[in-house]
Coordinates of N, CA, C and O in Angstrom, one line a residue:
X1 N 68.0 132.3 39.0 CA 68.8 131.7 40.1 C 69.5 130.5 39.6 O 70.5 130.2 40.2
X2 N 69.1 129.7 38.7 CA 69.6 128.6 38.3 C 70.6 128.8 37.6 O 71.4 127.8 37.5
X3 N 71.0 130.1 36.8 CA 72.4 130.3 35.9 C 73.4 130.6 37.3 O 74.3 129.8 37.3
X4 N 73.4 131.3 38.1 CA 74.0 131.7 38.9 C 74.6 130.0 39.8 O 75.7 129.8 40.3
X5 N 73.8 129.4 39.9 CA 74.5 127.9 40.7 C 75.2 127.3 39.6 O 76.1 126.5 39.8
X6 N 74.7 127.7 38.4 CA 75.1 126.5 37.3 C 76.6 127.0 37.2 O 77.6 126.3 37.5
X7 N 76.7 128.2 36.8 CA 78.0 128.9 36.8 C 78.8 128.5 38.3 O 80.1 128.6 38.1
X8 N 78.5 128.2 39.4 CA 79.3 127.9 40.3 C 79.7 126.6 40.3 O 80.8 126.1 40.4
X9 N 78.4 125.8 40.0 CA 79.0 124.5 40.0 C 80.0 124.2 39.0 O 80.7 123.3 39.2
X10 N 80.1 125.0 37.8 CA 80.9 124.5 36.4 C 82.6 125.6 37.5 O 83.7 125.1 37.5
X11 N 82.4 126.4 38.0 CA 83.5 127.0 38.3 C 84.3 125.7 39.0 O 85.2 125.2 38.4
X12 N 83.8 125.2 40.3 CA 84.0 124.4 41.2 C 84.8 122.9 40.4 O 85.8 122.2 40.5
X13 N 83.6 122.9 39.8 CA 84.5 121.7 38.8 C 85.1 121.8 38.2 O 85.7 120.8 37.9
X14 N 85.7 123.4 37.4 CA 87.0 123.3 36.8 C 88.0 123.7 37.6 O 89.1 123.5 37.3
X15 N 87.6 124.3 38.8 CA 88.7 124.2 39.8 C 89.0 122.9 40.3 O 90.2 122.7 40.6
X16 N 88.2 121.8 40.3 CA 88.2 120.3 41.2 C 89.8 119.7 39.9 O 91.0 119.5 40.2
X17 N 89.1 119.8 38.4 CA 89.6 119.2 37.3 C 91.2 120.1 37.3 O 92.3 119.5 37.4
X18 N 91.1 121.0 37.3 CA 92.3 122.0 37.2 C 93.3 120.9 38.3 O 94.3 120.2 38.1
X19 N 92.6 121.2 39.7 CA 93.7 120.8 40.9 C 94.1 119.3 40.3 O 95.3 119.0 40.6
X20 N 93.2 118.3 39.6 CA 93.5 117.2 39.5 C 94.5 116.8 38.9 O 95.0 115.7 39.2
X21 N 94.8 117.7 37.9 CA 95.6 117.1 36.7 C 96.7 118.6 36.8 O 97.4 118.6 35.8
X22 N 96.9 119.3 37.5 CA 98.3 119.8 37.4 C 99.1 119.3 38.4 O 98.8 119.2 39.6
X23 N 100.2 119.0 37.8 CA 101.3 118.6 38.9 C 102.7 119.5 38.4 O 103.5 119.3 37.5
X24 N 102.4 120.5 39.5 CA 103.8 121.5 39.7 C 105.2 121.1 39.7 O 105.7 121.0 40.8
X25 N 106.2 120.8 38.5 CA 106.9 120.3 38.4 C 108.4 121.2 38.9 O 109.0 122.0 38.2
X26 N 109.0 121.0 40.2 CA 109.8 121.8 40.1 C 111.4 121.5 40.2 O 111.7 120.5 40.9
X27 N 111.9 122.1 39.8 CA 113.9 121.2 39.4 C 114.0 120.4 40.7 O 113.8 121.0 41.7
X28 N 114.1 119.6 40.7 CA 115.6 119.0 41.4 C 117.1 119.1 41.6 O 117.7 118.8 42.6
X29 N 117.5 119.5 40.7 CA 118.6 120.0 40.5 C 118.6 121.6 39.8 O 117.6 122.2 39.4
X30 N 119.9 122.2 39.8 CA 120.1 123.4 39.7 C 120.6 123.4 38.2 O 121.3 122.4 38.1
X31 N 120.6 124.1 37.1 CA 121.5 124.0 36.1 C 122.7 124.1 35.9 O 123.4 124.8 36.8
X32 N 123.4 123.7 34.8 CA 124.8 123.9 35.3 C 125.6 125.1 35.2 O 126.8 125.0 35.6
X33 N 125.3 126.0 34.8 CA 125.6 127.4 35.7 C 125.4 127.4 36.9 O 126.3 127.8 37.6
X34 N 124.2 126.9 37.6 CA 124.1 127.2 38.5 C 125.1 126.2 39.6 O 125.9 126.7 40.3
X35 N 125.0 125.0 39.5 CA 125.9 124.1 39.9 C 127.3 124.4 39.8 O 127.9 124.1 40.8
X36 N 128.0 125.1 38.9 CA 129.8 125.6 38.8 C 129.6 126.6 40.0 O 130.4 126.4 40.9
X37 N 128.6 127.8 40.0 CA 129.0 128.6 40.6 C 128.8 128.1 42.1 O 129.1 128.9 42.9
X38 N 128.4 127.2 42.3 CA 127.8 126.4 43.9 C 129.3 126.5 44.0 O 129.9 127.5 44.6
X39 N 129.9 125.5 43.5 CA 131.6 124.7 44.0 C 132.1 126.0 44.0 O 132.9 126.0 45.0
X40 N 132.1 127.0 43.6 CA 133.1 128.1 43.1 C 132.6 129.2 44.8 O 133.5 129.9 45.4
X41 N 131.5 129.1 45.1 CA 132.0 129.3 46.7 C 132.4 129.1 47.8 O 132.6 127.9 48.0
X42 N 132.6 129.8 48.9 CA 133.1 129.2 50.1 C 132.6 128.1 51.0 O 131.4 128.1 51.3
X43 N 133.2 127.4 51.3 CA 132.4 126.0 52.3 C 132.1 126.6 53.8 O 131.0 126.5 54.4
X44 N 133.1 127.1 54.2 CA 133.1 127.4 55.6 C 133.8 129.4 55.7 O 134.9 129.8 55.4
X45 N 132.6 130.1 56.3 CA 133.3 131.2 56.8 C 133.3 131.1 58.1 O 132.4 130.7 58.7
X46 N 135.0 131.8 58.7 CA 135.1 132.2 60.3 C 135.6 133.8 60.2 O 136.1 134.6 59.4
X47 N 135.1 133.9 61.2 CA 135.4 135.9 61.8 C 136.2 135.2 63.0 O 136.2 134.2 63.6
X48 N 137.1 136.6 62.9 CA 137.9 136.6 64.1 C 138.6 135.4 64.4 O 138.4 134.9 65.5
X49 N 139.1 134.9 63.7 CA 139.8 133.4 63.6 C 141.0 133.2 64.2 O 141.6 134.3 64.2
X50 N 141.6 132.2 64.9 CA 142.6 132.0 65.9 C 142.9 130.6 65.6 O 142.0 129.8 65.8
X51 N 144.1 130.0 65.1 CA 144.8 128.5 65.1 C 146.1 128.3 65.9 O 147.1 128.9 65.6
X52 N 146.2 127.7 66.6 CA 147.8 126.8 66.9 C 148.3 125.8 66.6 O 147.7 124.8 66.3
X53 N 149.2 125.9 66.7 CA 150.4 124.7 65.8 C 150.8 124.3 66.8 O 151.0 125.1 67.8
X54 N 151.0 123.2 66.9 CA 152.4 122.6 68.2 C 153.5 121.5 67.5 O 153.1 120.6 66.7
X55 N 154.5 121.7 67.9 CA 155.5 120.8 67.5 C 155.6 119.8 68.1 O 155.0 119.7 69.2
X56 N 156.6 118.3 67.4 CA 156.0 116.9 68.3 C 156.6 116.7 69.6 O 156.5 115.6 70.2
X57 N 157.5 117.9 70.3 CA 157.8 118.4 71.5 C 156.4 118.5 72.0 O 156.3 117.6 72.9
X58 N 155.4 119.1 71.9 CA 154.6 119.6 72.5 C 154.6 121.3 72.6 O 153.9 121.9 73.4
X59 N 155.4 121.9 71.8 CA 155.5 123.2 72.7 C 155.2 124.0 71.2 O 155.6 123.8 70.1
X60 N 154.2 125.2 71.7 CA 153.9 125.8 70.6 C 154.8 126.1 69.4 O 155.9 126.6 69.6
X61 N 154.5 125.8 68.1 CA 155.1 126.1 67.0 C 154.6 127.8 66.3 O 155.4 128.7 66.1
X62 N 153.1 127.7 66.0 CA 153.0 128.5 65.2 C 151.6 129.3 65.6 O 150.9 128.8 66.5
X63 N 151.1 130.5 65.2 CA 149.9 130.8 65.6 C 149.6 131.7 64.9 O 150.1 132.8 65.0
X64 N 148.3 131.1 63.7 CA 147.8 132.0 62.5 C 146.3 132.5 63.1 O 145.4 131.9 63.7
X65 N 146.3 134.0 62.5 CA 144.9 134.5 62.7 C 144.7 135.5 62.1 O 145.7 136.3 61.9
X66 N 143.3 136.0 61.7 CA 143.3 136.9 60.9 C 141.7 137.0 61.2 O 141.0 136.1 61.8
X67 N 140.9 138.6 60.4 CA 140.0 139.1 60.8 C 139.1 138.5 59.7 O 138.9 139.6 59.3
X68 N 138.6 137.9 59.1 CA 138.0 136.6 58.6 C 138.8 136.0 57.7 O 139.7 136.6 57.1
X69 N 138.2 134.3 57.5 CA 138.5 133.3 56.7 C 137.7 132.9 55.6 O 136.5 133.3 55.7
X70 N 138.0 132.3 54.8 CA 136.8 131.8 54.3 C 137.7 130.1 53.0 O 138.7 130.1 52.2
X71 N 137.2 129.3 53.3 CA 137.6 128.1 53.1 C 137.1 127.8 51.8 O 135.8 127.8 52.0
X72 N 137.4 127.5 50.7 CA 137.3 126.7 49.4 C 137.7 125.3 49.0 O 138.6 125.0 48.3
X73 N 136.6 124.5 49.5 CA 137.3 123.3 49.7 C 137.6 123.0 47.7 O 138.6 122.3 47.6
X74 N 137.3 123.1 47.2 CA 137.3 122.8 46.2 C 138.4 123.2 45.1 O 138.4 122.8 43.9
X75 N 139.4 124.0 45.9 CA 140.5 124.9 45.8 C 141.6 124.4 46.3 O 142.7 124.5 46.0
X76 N 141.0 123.5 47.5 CA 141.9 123.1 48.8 C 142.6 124.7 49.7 O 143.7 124.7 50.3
X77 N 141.9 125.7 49.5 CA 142.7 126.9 50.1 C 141.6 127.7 51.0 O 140.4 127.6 51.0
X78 N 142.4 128.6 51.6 CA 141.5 129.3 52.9 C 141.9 131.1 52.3 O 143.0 131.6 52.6
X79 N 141.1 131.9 51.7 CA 141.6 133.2 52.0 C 141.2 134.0 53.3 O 140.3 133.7 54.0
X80 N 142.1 135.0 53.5 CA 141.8 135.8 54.5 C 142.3 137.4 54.5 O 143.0 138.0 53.7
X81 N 141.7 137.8 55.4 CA 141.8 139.3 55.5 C 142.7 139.7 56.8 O 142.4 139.0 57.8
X82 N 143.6 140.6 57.0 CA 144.0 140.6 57.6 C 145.0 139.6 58.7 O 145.1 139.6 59.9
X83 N 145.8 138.4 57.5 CA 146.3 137.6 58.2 C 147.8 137.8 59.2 O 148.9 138.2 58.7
X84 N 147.6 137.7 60.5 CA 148.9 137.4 61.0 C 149.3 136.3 61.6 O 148.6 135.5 62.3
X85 N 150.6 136.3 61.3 CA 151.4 134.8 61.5 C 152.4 134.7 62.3 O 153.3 135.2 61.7
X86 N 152.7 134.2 63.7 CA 153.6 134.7 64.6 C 154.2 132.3 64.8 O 153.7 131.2 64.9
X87 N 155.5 133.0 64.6 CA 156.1 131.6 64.0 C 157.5 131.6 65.4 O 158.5 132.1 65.3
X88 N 157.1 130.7 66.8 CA 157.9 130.6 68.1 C 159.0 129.4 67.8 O 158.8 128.3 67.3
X89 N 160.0 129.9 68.0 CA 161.2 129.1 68.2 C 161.7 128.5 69.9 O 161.1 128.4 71.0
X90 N 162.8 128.2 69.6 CA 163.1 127.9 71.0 C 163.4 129.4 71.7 O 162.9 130.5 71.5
X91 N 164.3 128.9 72.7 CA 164.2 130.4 74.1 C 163.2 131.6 73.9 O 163.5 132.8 73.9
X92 N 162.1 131.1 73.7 CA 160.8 132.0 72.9 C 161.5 132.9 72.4 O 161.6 133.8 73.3
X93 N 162.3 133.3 71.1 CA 162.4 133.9 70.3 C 161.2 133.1 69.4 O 161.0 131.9 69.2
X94 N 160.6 134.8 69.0 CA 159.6 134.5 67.6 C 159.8 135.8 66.7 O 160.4 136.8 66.9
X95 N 158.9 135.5 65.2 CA 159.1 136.1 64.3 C 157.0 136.5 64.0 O 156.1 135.7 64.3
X96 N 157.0 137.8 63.6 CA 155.5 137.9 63.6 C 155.9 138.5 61.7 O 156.9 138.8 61.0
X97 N 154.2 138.3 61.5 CA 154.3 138.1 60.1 C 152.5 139.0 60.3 O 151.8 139.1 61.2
X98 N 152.5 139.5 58.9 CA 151.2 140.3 58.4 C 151.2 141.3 57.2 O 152.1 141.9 56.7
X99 N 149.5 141.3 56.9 CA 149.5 141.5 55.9 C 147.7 141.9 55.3 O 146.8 141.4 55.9
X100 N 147.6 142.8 54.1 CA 146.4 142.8 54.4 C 145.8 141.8 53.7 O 144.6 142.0 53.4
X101 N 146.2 140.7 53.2 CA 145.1 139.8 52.3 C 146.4 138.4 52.5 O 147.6 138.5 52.6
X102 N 145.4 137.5 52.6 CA 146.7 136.6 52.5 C 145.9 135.0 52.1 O 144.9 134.9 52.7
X103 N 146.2 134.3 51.4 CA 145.6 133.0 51.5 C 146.8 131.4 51.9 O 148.0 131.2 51.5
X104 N 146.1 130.9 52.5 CA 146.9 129.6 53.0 C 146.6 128.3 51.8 O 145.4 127.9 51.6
X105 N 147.2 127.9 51.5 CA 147.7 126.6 50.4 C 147.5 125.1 51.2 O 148.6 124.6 51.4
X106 N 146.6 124.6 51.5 CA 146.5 123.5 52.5 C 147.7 122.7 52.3 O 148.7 122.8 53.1
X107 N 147.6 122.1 51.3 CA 148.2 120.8 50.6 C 149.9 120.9 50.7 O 150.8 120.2 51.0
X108 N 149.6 122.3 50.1 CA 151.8 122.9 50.2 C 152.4 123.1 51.5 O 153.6 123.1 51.9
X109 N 150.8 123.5 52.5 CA 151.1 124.3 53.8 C 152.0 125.5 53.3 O 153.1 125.8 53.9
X110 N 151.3 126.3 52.1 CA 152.1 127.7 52.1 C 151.1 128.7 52.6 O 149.9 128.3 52.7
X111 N 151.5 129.9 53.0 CA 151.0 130.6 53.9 C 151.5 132.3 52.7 O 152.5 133.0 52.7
X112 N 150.2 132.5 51.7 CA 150.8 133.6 50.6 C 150.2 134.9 51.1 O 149.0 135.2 50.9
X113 N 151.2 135.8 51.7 CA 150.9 137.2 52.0 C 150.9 138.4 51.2 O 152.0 138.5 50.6
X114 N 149.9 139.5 50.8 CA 150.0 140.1 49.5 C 149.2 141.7 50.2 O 148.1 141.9 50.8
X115 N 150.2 142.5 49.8 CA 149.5 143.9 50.2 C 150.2 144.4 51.4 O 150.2 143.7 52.4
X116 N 150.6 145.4 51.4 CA 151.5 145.8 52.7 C 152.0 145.0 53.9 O 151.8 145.1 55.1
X117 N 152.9 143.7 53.0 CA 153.2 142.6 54.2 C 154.6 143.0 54.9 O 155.7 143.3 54.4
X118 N 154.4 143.0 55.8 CA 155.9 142.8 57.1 C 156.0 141.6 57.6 O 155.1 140.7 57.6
X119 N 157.3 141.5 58.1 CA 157.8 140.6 58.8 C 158.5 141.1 60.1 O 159.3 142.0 59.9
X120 N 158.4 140.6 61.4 CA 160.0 141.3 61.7 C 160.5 140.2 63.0 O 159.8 139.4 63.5
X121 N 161.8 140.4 63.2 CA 161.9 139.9 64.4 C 161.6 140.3 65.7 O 162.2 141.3 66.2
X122 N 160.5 139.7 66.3 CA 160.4 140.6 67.4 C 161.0 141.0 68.7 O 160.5 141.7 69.5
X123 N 162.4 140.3 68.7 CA 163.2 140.7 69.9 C 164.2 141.7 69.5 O 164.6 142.6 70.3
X124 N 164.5 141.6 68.5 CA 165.5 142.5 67.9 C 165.1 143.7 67.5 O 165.9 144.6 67.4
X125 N 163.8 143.7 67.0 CA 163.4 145.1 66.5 C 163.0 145.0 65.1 O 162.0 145.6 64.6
X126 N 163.7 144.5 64.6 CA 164.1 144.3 62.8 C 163.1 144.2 62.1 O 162.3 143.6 62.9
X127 N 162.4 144.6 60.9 CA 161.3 144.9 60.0 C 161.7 144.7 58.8 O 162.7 145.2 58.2
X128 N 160.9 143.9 58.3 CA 161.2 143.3 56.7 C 159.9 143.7 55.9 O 158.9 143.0 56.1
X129 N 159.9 144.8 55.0 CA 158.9 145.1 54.3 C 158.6 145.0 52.9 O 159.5 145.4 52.2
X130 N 157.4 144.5 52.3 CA 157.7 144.3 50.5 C 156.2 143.9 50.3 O 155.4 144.0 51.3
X131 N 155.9 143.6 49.3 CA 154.1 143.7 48.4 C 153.8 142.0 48.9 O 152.6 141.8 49.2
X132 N 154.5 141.2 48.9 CA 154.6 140.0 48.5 C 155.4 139.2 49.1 O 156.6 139.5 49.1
X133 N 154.8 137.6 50.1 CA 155.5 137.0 50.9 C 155.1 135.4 50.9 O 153.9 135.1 51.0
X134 N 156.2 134.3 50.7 CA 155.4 133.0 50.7 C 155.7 133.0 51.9 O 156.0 134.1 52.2
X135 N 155.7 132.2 53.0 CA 155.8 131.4 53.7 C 155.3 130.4 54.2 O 154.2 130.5 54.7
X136 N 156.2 129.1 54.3 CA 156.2 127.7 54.3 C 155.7 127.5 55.6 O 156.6 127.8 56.3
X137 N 154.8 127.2 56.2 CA 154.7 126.6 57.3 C 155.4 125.1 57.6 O 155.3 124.8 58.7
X138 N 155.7 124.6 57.2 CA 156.3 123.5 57.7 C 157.7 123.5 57.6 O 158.3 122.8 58.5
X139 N 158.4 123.9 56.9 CA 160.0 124.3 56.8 C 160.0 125.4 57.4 O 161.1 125.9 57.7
X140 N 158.8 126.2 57.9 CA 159.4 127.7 58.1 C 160.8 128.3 57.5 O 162.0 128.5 58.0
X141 N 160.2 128.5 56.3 CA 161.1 129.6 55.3 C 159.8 130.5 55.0 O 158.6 130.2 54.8
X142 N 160.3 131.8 54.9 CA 160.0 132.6 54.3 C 160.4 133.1 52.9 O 161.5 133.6 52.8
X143 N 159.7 133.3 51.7 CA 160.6 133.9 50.9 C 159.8 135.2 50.4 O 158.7 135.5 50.9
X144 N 160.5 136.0 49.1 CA 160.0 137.0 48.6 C 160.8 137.6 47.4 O 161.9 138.1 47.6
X145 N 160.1 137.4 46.1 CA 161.0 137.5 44.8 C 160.3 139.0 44.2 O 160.2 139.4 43.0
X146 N 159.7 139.8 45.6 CA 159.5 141.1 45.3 C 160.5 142.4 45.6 O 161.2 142.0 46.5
X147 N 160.8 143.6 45.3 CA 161.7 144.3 46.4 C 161.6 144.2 48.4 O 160.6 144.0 49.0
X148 N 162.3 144.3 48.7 CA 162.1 144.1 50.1 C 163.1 145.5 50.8 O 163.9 146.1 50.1
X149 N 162.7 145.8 52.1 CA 163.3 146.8 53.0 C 162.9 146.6 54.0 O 161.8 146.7 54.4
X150 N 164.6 146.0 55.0 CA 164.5 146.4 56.3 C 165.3 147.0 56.9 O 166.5 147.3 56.6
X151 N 164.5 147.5 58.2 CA 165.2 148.4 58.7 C 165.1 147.7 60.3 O 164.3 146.9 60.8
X152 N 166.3 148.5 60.7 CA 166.4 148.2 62.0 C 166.9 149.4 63.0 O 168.1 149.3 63.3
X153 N 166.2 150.4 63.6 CA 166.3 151.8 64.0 C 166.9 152.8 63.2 O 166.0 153.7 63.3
X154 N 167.8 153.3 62.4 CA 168.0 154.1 62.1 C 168.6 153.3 60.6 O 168.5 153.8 59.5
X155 N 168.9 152.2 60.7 CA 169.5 151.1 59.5 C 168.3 150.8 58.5 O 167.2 150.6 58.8
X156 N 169.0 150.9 57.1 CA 168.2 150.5 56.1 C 168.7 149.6 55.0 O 169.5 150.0 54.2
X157 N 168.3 148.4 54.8 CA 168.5 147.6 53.4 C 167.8 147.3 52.5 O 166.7 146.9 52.6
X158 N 168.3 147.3 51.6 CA 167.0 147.3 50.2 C 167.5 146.2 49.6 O 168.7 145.9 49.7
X159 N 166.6 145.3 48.9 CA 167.3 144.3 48.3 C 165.8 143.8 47.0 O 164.6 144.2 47.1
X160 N 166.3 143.2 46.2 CA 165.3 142.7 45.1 C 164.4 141.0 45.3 O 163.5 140.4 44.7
X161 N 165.0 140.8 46.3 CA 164.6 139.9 46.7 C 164.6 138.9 48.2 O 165.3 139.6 49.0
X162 N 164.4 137.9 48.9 CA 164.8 137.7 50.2 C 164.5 136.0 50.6 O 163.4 135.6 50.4
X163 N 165.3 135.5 51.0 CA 164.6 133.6 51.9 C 164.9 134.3 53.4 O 165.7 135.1 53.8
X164 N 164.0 133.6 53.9 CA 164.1 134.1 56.0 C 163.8 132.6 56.1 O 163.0 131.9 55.5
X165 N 165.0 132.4 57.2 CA 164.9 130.8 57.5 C 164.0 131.4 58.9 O 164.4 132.5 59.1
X166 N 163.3 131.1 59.7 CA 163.0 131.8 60.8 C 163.1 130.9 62.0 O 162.7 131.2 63.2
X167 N 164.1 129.4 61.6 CA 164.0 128.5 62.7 C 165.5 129.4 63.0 O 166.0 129.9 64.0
X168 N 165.9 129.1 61.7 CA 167.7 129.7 62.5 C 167.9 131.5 62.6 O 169.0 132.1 62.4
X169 N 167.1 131.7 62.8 CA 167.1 133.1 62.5 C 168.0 134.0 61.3 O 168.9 134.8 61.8
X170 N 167.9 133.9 59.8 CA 169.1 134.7 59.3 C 167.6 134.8 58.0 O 166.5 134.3 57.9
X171 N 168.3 135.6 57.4 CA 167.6 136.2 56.3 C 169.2 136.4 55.2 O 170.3 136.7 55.7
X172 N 168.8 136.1 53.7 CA 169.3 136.1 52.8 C 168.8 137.2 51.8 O 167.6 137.5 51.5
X173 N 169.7 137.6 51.3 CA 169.1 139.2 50.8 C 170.3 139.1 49.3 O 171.5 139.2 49.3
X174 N 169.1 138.8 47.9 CA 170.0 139.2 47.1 C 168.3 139.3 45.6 O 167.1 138.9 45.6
X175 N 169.3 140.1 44.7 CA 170.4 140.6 44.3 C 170.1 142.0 44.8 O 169.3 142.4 45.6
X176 N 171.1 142.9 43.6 CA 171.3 144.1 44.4 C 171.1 144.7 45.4 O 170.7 145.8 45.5
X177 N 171.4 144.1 46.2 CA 171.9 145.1 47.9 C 172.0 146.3 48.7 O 172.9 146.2 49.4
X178 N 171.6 147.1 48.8 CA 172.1 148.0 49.2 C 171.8 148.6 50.5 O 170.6 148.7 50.9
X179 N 173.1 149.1 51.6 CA 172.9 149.0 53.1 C 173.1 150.7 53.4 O 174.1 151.2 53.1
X180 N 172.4 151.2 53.8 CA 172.6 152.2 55.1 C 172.8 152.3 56.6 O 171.9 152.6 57.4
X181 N 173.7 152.1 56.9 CA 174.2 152.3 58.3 C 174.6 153.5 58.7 O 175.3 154.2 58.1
X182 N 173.7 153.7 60.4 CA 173.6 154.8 60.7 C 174.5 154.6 62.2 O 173.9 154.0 63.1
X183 N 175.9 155.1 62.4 CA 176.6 154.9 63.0 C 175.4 155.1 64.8 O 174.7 156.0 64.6
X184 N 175.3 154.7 65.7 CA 174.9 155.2 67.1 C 175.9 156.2 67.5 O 177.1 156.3 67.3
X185 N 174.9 157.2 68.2 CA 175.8 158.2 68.9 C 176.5 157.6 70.1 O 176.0 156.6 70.6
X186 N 177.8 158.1 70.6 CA 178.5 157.5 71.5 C 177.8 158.5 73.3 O 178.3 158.1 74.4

């Protein structure tokens, strides 16, 4: 019986001595892989996202949204999925904008649309289509140094490239040009 306590008590005590002298040392800090890849993700995600602009009138300017966000502060930029961008002028004429990937440029306030982006006017009808779209939010210009095609009911124009001022409503369409007009029936 006496080996049997002796053996507990020697257990007990190198458990006592073990607990005493280890001290579980664990990082503080992350390494620096691990630290780049921290910054290198998003700060803030939103779903179903909704913003307004107002001009120093007070009367709505602009209104961006899209089916998530996700913010990089470290980038200064916001990508998103599904961004649309509907840009109000005076006598509520506005211009709607979309696309399936798009990211916003804080700093430039550019607004870069990429993947089956349109534009169109929405009173008129008119549709501006191409891979690739900047738009300025604060100048409201539009541009695109990709091919572009709009159409406007049975009308087609093709062009290599495009600026859309969207305050004054006109669109600049160059080089190579080319227009189809489809006469209306009388």
């Amino acid at each position: 019986m006496p080996r049997v306590s002796l053996q507990l008590l020697l257990a007990l005590a190198l458990g006592l001595a073990f607990s005493y002298y280890w001290e579980p040392r664990t990082d503080s800090g992350a390494d620096q892989r691990t630290s780049e890849r921290r910054k290198e993700l998003p700060q803030t995600y939103l779903y179903t996202t909704r913003s307004w602009a107002y001009n120093e009138e007070g009367t709505l300017a602009n209104i961006l949204e899209a089916d998530w966000a996700r913010h990089y502060s470290h980038a200064d930029h916001t990508l998103m999925r599904a961004p649309r961008f509907y840009a109000h002028n005076k006598d509520d004429r506005s211009w709607s904008a979309a696309a399936y990937w798009g990211k916003f440029k804080h700093e430039l306030k550019q607004l870069v649309l990429k993947n089956d982006v349109y534009l169109s006017h929405d009173q008129s009808g008119a549709r501006l289509d191409t891979t690739e779209m900047v738009i300025n939010v604060e100048t409201r210009i539009a541009s695109s140094w990709k091919p572009v095609t709009i159409t406007q009911g049975l009308n087609r124009t093709d062009a290599e490239a495009m600026m859309a001022n969207l305050e004054d409503e006109t669109i600049v369409l160059a080089p190579n040009v080319e227009s189809t007009y489809v006469h209306p029936p009388e």
